[in-house]
CSV table of C-alpha atoms and ligand atoms in Angstrom, one decimal:
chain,number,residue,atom,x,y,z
A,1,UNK,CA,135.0,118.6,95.7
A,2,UNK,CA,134.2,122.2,97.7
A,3,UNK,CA,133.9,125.0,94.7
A,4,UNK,CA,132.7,128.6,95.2
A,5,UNK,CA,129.5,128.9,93.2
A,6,UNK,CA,129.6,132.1,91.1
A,7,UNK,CA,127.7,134.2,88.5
A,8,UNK,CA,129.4,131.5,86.0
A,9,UNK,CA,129.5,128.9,88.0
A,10,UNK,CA,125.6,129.3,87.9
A,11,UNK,CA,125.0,129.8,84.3
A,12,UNK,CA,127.0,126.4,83.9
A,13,UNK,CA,125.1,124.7,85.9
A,14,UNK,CA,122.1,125.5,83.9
A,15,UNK,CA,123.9,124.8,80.6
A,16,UNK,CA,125.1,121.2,82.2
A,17,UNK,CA,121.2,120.6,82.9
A,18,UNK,CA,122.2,120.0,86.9
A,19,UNK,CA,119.7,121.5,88.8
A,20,UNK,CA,120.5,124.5,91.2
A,21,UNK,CA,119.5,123.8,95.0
A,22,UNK,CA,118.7,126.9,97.1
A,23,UNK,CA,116.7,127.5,100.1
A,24,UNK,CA,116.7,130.4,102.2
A,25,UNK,CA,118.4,131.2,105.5
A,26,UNK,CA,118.6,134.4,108.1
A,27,UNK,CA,121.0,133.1,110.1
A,28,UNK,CA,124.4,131.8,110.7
A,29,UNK,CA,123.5,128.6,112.0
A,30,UNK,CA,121.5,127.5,109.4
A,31,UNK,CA,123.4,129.4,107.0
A,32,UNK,CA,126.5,126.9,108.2
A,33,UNK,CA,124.4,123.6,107.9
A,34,UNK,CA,123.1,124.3,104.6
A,35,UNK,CA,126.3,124.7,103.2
A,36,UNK,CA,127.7,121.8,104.6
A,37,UNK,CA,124.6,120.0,103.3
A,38,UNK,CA,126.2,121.4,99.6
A,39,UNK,CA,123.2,124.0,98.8
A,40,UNK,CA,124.1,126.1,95.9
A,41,UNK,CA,122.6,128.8,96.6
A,42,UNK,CA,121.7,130.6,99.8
A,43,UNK,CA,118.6,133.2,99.4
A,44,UNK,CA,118.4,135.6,102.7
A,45,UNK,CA,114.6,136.6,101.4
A,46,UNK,CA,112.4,138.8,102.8
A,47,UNK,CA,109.8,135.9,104.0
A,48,UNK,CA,112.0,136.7,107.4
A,49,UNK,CA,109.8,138.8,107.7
A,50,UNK,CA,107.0,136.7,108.4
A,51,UNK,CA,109.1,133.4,109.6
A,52,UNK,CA,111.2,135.4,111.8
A,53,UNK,CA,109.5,138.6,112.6
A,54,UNK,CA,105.7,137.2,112.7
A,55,UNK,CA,104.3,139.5,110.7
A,56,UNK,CA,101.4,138.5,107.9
A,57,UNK,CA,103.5,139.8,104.8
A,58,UNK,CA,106.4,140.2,103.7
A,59,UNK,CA,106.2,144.3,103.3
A,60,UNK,CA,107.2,145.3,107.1
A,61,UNK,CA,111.1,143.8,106.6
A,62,UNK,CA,113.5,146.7,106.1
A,63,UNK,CA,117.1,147.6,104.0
A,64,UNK,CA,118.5,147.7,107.9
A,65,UNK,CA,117.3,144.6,108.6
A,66,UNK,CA,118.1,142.9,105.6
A,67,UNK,CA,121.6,143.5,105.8
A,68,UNK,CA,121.2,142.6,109.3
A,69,UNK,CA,120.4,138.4,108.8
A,70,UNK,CA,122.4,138.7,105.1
A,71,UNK,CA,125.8,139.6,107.3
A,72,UNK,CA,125.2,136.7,109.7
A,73,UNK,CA,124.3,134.3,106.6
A,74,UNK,CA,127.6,135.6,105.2
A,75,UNK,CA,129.9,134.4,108.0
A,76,UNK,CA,128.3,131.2,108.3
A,77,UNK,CA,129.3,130.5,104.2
A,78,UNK,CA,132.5,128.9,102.4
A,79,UNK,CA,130.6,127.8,99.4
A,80,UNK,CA,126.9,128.7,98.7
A,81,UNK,CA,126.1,131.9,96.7
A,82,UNK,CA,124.5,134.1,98.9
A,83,UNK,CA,121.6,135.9,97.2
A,84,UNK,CA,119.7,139.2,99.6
A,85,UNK,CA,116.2,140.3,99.0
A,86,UNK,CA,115.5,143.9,98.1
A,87,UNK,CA,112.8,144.8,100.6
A,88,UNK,CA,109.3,146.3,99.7
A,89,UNK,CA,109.5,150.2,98.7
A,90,UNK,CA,113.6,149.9,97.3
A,91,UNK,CA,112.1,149.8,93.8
A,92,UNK,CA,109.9,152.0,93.8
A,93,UNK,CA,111.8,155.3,95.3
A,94,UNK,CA,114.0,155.9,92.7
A,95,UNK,CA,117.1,154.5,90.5
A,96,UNK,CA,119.6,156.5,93.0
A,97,UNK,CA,118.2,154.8,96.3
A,98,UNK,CA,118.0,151.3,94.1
A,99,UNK,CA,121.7,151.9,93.5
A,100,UNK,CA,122.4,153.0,97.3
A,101,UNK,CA,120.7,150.1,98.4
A,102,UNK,CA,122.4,147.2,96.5
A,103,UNK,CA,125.9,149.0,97.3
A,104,UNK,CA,125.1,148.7,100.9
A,105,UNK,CA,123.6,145.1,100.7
A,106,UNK,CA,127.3,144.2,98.6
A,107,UNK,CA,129.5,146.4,101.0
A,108,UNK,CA,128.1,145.6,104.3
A,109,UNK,CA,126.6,142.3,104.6
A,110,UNK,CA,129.1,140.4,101.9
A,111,UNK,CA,126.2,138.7,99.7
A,112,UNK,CA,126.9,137.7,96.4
A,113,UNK,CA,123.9,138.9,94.5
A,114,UNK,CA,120.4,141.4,95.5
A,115,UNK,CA,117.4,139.7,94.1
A,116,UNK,CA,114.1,142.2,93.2
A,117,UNK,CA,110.7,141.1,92.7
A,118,UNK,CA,108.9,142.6,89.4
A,119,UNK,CA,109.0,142.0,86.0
A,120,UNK,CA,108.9,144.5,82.8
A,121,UNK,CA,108.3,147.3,85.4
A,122,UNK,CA,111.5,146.8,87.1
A,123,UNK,CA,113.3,146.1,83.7
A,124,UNK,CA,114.9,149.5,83.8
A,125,UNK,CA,115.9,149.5,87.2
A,126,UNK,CA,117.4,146.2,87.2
A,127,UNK,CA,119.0,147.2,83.9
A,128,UNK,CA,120.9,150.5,86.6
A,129,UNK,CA,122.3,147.8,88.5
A,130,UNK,CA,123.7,145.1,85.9
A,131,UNK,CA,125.7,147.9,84.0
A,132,UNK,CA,127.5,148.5,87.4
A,133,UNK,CA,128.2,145.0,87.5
A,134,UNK,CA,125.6,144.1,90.3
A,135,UNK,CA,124.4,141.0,89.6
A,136,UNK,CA,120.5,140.5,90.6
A,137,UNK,CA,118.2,137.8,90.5
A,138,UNK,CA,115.2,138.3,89.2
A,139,UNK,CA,111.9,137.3,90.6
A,140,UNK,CA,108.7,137.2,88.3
A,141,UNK,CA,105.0,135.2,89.0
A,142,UNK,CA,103.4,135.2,92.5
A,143,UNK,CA,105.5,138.4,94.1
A,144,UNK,CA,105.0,138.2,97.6
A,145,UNK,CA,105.1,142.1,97.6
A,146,UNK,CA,102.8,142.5,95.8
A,147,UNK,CA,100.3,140.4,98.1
A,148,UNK,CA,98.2,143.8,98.2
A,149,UNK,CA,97.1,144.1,94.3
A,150,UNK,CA,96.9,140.3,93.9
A,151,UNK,CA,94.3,140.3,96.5
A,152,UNK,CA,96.5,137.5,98.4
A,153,UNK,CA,99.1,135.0,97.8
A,154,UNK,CA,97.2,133.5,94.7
A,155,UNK,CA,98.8,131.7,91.7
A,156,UNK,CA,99.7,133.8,88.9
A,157,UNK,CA,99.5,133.4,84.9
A,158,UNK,CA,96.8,130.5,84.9
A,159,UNK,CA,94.9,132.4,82.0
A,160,UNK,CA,95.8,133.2,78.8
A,161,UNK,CA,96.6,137.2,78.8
A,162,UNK,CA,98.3,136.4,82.6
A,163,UNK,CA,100.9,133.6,81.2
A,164,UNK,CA,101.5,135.8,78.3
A,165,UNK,CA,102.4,138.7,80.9
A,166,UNK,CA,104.7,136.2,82.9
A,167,UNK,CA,106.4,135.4,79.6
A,168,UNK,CA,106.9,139.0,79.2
A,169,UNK,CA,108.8,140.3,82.3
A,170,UNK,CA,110.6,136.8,81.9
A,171,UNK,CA,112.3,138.2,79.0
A,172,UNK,CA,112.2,141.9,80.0
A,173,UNK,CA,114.3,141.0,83.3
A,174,UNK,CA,116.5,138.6,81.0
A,175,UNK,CA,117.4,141.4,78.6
A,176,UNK,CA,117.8,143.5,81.5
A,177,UNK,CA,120.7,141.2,82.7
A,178,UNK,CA,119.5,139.1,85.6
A,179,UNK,CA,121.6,136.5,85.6
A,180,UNK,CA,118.9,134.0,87.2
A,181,UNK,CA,115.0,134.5,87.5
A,182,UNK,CA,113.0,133.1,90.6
A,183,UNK,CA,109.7,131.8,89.0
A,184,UNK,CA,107.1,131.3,92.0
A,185,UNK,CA,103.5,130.4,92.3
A,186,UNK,CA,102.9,129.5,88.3
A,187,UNK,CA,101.2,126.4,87.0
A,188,UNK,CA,104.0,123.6,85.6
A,189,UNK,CA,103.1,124.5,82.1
A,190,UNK,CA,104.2,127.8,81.8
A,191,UNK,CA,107.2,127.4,84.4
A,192,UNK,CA,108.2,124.8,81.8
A,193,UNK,CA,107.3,127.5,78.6
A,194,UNK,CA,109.4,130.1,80.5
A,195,UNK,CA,112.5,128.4,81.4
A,196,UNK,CA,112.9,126.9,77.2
A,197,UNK,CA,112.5,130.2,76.3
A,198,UNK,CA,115.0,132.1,78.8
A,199,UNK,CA,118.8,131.2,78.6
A,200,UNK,CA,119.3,132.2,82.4
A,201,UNK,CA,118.5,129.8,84.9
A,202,UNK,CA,115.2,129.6,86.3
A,203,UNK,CA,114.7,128.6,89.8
A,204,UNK,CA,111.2,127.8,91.3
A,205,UNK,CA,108.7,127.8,93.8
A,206,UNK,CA,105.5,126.4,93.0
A,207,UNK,CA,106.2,126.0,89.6
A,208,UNK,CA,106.6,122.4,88.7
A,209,UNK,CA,109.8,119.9,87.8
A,210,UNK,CA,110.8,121.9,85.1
A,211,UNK,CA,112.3,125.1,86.0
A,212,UNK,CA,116.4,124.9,86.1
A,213,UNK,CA,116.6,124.9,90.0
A,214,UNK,CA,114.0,124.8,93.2
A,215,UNK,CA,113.7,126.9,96.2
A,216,UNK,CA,111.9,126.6,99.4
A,217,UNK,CA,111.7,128.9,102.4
A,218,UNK,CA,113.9,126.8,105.1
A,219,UNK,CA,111.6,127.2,107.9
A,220,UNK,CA,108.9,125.1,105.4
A,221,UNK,CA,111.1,122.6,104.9
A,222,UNK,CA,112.1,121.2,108.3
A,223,UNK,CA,108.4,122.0,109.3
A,224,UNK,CA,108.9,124.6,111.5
A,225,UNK,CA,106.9,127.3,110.2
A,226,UNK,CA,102.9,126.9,111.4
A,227,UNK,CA,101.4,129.0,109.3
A,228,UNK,CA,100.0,128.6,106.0
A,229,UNK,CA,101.4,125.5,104.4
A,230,UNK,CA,101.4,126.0,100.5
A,231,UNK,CA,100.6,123.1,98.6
A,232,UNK,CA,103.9,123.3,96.9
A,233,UNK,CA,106.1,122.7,100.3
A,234,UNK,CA,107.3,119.0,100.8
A,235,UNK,CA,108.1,119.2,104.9
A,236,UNK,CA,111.4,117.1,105.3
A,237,UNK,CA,111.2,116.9,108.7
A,238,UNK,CA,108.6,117.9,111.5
A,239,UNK,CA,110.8,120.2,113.2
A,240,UNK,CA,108.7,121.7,115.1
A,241,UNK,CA,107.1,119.2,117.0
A,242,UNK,CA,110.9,117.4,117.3
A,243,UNK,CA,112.0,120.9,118.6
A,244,UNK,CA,108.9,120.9,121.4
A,245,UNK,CA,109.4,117.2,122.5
A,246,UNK,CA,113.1,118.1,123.1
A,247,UNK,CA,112.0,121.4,125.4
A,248,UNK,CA,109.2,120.2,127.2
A,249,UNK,CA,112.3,117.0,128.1
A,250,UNK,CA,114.1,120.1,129.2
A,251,UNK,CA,111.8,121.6,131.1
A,252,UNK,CA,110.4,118.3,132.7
A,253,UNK,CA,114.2,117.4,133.9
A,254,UNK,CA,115.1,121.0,135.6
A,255,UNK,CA,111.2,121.0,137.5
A,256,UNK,CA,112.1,117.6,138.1
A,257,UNK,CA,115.6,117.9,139.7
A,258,UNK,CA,117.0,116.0,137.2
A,259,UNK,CA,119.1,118.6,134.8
A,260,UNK,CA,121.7,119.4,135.4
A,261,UNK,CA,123.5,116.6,136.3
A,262,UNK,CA,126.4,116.1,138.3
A,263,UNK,CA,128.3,116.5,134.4
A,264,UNK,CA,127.0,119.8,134.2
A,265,UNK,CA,128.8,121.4,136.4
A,266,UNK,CA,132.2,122.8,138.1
A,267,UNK,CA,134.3,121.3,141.2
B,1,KIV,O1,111.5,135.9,100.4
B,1,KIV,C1,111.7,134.7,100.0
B,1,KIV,O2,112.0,133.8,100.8
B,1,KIV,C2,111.6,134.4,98.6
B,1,KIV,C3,111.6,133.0,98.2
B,1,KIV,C4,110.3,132.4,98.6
B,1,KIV,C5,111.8,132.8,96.7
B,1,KIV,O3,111.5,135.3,97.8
């Protein structure tokens, strides 16, 4: 049966113990096949920037552009949540531009939800957005943004004062009113720890069985992305190479004489 999934519809899903499905998307294509494939949850992240754009990090991606890929994700959804990344630097210029942005992201692209990266340090901000009825995803662990002061994409929490911190913002972005929290790049254990404790869902990556929901970056999934392949990423298909037999077919048929065919074309 097709239902909308909402704010609710996602807290019930955690209370019925049935796990949340999201991956991302950036376009409408995509954004069209994974709802028809019944994804809950649709996350336009800012990893476009490096499986779109090509660029190392995560940090280059704009607001502009964010709003950009969320719009086409949008129109290419009759079920899925759609969740949009703050980009890098939103946060951290101010409660009045945090507010400016997520009322753009709602107003002009159509997403559901803004999700922020940070834990007890972005408590107060996300705090700004959920008492004007925002609602934001939270996004605590292995924060791609903030690849610079990690010293690279390195698992988070695996000693003691670390899982306590993770613990923490857990709670801190909980209380703030984040109706879900993105747990990445945290050993099982704690991922576990975290999501008894917390009565929002939590959705991860790298982070074990346990959490309340998974997410993977789409482009990992179908094995398209040849970059760095995290441990954590199961490859449902090998996209890529399936992609480059069917375009070196292509271009073999037109050098050939062989496309297009008769079929092809116009009387
Ligand atoms: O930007 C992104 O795609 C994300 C997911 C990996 C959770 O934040």
């Amino acid at each position: 049966m097709s239902r909308r999934v909402t704010v609710p519809e996602v807290a019930r899903l955690k209370k019925m113990g049935t796990p949340i499905v999201s991956v991302t998307a950036y376009d409408y294509t995509f954004a069209r096949l994974l709802d028809r494939a019944g994804v809950d949850l649709i996350l336009v992240g800012d990893s476009l920037g490096m499986v779109i754009q090509g660029h190392k990090t995560t940090l280059p991606v704009t607001l502009d552009q964010m709003i950009y890929h969320a719009s086409a994700v949008v129109r290419g959804v009759a079920q899925a949540m759609v969740v949009c990344d703050f980009p890098f630097g939103i946060c951290q210029s101010g409660q009045e531009v945090v507010l400016a942005a997520a009322i753009r992201i709602l107003k002009e692209s159509g997403a559901d939800a803004v999700k922020i990266e940070g834990g007890v340090e972005v408590a107060e901000t996300i705090k700004g957005l959920t008492r004007q009825r925002i609602p934001v995803v939270a996004h605590v662990g292995l924060t791609p943004q903030s690849v610079k002061s990690f010293g690279g994409f390195k698992v988070q929490g695996r000693d003691e004062s670390g899982a306590e911190q993770i613990v923490a913002d857990a709670l801190a972005v909980e209380a703030a009113g984040a109706f879900a929290v993105v747990l990445e790049g945290i050993p099982s254990p704690l991922a576990k720890e975290v999501t008894r404790v917390l009565s929002i869902p939590t959705i991860g990556i790298g982070a074990g069985a346990d959490c309340d929901g998974q997410v993977l970056v789409l482009y990992d999934l179908l094995g398209l992305y040849d970059g760095v392949t995290p441990r954590f990423v199961k490859q449902y298909m090998r996209g890529g190479e399936t992609i480059c037999t069917a375009l070196e077919q292509y271009a073999q048929e037109v050098r050939e004489g062989r496309f297009p065919g008769p079929e092809h074309g116009f009387s």
